[in-house]
Coordinates of N, CA, C and O in Angstrom, one line a residue:
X1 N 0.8 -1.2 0.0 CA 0.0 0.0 0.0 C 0.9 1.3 0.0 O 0.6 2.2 -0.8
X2 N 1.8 1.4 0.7 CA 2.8 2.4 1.1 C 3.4 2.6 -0.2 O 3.7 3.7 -0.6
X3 N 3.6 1.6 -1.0 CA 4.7 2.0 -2.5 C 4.0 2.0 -3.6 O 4.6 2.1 -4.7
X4 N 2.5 1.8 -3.7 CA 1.3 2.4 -4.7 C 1.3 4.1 -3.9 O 1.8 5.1 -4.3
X5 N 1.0 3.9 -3.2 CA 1.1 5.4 -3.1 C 2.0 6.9 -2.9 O 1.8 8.1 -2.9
X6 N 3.3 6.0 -2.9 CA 4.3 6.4 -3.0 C 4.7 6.6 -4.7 O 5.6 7.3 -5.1
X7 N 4.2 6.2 -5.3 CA 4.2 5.7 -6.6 C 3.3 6.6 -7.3 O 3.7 7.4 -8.1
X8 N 1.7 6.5 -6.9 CA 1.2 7.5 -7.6 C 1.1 8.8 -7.2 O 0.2 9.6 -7.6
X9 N 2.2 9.3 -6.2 CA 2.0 10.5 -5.7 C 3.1 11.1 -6.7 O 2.8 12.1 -7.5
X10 N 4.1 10.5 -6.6 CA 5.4 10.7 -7.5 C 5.3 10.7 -9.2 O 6.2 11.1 -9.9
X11 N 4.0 10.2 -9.6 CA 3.8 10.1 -10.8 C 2.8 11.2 -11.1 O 2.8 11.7 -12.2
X12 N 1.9 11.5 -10.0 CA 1.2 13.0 -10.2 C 2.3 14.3 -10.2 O 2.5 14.9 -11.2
X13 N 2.7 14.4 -9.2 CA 3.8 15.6 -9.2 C 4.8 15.3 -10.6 O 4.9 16.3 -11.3
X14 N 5.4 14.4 -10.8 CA 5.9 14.6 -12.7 C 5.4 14.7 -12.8 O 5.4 15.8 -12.3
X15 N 3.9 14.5 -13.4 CA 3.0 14.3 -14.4 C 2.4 16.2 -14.5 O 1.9 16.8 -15.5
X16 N 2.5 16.8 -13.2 CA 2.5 18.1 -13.0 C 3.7 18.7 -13.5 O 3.5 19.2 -14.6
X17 N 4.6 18.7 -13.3 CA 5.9 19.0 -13.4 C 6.2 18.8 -15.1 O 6.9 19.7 -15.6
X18 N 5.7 17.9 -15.8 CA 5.9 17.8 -17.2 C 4.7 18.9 -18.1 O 5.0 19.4 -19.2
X19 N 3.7 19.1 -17.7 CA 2.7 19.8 -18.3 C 3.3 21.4 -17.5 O 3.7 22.3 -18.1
X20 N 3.3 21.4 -16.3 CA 3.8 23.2 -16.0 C 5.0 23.2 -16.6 O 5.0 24.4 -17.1
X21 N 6.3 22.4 -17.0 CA 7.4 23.2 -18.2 C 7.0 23.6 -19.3 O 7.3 24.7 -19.6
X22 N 6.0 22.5 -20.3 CA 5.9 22.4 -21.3 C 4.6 23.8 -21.1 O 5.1 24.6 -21.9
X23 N 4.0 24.2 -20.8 CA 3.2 24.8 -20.8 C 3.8 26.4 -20.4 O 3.3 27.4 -20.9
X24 N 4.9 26.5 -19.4 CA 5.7 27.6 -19.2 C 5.9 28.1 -20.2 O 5.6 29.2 -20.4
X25 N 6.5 27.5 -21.1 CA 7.4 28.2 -22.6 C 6.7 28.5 -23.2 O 6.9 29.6 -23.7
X26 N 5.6 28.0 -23.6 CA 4.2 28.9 -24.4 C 4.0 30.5 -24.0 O 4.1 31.5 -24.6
X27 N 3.8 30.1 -22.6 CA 2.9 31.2 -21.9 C 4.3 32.4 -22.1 O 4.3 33.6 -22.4
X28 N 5.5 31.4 -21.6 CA 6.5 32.7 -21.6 C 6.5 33.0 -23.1 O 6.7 34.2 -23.2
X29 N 6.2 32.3 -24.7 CA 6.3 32.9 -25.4 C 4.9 34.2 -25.7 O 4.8 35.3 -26.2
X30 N 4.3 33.5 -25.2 CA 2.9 34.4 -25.3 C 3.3 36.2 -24.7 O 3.0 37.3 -25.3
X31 N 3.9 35.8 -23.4 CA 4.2 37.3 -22.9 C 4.7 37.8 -23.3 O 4.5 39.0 -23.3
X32 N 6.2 37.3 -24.0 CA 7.4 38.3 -24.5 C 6.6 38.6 -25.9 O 7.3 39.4 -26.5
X33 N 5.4 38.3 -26.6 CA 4.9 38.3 -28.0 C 3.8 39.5 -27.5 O 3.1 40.2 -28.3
X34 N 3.7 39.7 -26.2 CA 2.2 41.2 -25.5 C 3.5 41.9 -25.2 O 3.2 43.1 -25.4
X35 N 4.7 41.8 -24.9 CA 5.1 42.8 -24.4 C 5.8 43.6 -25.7 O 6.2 44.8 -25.6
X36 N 6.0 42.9 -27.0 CA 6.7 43.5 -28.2 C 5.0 44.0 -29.0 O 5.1 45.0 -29.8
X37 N 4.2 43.6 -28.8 CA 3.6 44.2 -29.2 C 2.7 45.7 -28.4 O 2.1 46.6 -28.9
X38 N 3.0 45.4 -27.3 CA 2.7 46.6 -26.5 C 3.7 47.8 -26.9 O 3.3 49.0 -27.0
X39 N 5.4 47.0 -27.4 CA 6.0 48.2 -27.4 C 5.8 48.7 -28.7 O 6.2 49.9 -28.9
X40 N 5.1 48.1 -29.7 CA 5.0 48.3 -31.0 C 3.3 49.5 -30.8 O 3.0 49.9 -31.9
X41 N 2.8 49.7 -30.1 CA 1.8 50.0 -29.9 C 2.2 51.7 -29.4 O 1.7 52.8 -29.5
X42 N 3.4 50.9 -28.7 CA 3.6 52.6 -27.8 C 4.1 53.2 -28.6 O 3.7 54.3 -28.7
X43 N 5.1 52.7 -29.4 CA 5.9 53.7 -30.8 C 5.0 54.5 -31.5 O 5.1 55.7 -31.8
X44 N 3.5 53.5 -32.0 CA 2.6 54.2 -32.8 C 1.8 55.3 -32.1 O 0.9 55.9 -32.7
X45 N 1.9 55.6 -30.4 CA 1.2 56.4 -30.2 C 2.3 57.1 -29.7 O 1.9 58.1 -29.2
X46 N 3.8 57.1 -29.7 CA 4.4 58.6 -29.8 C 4.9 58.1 -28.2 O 5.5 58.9 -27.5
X47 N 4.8 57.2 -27.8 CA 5.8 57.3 -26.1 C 6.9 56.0 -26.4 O 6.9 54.7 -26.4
X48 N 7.9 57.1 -26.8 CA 9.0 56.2 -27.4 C 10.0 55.7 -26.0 O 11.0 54.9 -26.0
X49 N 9.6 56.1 -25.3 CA 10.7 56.0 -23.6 C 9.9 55.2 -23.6 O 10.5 54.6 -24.5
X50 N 8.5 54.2 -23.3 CA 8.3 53.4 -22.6 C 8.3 52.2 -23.8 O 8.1 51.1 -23.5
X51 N 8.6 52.7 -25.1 CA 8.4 51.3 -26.3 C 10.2 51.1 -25.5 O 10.5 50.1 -24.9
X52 N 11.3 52.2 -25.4 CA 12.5 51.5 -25.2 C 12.8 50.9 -23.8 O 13.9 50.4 -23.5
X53 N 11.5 51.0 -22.9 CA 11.7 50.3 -21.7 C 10.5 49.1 -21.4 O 10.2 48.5 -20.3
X54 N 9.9 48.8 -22.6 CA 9.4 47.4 -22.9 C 10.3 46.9 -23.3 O 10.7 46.0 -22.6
X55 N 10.8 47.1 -24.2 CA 12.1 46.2 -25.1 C 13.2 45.9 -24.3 O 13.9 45.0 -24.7
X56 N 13.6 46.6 -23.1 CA 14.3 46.3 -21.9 C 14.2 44.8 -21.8 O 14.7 43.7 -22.2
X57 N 12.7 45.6 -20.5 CA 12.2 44.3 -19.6 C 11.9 43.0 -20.8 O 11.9 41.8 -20.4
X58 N 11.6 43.3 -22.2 CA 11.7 42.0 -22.9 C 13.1 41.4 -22.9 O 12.8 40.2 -22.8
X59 N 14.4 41.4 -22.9 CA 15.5 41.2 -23.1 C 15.9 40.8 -22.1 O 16.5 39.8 -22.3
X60 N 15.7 41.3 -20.5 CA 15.7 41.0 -19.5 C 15.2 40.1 -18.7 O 15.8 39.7 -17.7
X61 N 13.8 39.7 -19.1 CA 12.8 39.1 -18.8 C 12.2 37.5 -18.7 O 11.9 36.7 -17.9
X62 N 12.4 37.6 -20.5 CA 12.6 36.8 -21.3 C 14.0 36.2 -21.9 O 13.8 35.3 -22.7
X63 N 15.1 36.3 -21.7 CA 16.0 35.8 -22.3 C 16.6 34.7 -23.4 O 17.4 34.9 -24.3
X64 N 15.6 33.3 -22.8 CA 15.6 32.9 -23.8 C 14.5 32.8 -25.1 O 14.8 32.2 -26.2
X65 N 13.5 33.4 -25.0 CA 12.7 33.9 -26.4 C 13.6 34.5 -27.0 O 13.9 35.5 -26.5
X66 N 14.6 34.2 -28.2 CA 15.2 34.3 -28.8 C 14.3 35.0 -30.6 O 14.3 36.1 -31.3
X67 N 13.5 33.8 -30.6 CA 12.8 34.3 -32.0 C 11.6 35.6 -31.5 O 11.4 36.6 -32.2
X68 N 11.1 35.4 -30.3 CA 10.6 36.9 -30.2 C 11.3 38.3 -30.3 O 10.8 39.3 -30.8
X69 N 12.7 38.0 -29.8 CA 13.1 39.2 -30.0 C 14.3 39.2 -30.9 O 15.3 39.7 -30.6
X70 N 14.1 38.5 -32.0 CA 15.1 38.4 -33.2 C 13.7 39.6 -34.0 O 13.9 40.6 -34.7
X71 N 12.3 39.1 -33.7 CA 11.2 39.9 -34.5 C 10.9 41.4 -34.0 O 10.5 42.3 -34.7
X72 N 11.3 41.6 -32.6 CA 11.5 43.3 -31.9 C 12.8 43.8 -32.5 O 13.1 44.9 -32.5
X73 N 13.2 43.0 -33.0 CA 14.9 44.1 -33.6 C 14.5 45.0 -34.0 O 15.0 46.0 -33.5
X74 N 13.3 45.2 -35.4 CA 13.5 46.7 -35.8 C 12.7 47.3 -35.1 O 12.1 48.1 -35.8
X75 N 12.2 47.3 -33.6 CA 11.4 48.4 -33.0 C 12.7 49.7 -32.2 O 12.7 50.9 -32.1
X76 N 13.7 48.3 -31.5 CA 14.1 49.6 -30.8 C 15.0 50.8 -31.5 O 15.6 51.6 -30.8
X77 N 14.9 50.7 -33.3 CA 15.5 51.6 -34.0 C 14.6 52.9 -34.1 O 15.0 54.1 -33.9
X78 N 13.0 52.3 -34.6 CA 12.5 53.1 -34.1 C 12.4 54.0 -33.1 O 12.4 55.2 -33.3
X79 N 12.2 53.5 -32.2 CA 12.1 54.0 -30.8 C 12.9 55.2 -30.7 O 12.5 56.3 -30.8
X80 N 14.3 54.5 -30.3 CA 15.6 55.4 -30.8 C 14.9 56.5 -31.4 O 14.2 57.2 -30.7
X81 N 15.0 56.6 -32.7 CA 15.2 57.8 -33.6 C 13.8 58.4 -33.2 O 13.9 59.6 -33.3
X82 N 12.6 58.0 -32.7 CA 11.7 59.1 -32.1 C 11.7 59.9 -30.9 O 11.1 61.0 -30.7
X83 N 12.8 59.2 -29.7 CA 13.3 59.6 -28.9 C 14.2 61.1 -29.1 O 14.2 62.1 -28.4
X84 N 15.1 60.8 -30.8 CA 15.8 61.5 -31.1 C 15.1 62.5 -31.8 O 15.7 63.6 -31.9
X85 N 14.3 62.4 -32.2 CA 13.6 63.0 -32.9 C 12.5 64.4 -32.5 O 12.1 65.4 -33.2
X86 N 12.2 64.3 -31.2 CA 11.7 64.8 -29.9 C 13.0 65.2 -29.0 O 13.0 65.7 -27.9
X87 N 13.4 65.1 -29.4 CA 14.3 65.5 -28.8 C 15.2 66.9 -29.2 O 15.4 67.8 -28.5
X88 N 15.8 66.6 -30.8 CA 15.6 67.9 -31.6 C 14.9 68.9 -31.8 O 15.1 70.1 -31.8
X89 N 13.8 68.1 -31.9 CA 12.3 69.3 -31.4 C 12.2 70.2 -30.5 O 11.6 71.3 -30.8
X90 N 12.8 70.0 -29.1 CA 12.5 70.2 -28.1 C 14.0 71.3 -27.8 O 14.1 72.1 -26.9
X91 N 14.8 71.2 -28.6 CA 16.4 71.8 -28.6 C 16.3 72.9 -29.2 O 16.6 74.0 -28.6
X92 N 15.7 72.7 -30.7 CA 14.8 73.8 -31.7 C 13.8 75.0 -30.8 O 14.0 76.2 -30.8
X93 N 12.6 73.9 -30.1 CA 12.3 75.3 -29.7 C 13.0 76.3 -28.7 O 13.0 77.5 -28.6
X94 N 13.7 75.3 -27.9 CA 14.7 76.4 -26.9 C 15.6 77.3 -27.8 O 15.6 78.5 -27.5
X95 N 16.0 77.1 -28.3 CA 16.9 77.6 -29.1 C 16.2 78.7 -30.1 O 16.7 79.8 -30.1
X96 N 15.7 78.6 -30.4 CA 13.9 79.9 -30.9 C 14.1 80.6 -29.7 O 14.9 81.6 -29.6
X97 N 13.4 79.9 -28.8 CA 13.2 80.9 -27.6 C 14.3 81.9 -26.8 O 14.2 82.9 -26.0
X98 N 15.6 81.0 -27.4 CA 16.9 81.8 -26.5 C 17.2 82.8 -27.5 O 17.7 83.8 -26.9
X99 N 17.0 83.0 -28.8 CA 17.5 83.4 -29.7 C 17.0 84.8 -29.2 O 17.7 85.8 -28.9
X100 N 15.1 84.4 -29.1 CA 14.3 85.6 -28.9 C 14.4 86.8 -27.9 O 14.3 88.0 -28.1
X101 N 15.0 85.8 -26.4 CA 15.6 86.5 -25.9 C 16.9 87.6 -25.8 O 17.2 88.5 -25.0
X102 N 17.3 87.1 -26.6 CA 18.7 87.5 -27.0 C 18.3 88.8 -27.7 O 18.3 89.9 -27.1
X103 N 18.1 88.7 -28.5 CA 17.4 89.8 -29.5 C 17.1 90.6 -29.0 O 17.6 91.6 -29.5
X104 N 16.4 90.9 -28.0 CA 15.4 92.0 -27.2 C 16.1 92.1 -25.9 O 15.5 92.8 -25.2
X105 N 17.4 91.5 -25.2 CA 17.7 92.4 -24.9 C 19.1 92.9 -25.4 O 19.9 93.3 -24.6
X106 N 19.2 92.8 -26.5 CA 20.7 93.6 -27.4 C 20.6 94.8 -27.3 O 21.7 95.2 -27.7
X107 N 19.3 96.1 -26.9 CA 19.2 96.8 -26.8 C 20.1 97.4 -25.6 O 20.8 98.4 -25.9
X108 N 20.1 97.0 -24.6 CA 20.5 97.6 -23.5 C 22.5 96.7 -23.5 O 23.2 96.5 -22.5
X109 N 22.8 96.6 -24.6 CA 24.3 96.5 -24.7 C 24.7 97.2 -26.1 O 24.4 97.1 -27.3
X110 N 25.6 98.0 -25.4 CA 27.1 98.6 -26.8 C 28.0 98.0 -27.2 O 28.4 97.0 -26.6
X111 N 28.6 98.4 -28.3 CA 30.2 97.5 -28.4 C 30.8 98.8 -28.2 O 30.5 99.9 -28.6
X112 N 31.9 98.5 -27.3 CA 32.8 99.3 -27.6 C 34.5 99.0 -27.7 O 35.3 98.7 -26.8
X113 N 34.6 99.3 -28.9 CA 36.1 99.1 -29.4 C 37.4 99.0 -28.3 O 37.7 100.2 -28.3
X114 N 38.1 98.5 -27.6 CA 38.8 98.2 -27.1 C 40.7 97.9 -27.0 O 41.2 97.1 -26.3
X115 N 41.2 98.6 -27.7 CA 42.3 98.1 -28.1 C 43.0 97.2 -27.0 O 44.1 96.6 -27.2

């Protein structure tokens, strides 16, 4: 009695233990496959910091999903260059703005020749 049940306890727990691996790698592919598409989501709505901090935590996360993130490769180029891209933007208008200032108050300075 003691070694049937020792037996089918041992054969339930592998028998768990074989379906939660095999079933892990799915699910882990499933997530790292919501989280590249989340970041592909954020790109198209313009928040390029959090598409390049999905693609992190994918890389980090996930490690071995290999073919998921062999298929994110060309997001975080994207990313990148809207990052950069907003970012020029943002240099441009200061740089307007300092100019403006500049301008208005050149009034209240002279040159004067100096030898």
């Amino acid at each position: 009695m003691y070694n049937v049940a020792n037996k089918r306890t041992f054969l339930g727990v592998a028998m768990a233990m074989l379906l939660f691996s095999c079933g892990g790698k799915n699910t882990d592919t499933e997530r790292a496959e919501a989280i590249v598409n989340q970041a592909d989501s954020a790109i198209t709505a313009g928040d390029y910091d959090l598409a390049v901090t999905l693609l992190d935590t994918l890389k980090s996360r996930y490690p071995r999903e290999i073919k998921v993130q062999r298929g994110a490769m060309n997001l975080r180029p994207k990313a990148i260059e809207g990052q950069t891209i907003r970012q020029i933007e943002i240099t441009d208008s200061m740089l307007a703005a300092s100019s403006h200032r500049r301008d208005s108050m050149m009034n209240y300075f002279s040159f004067v020749n100096n030898p």
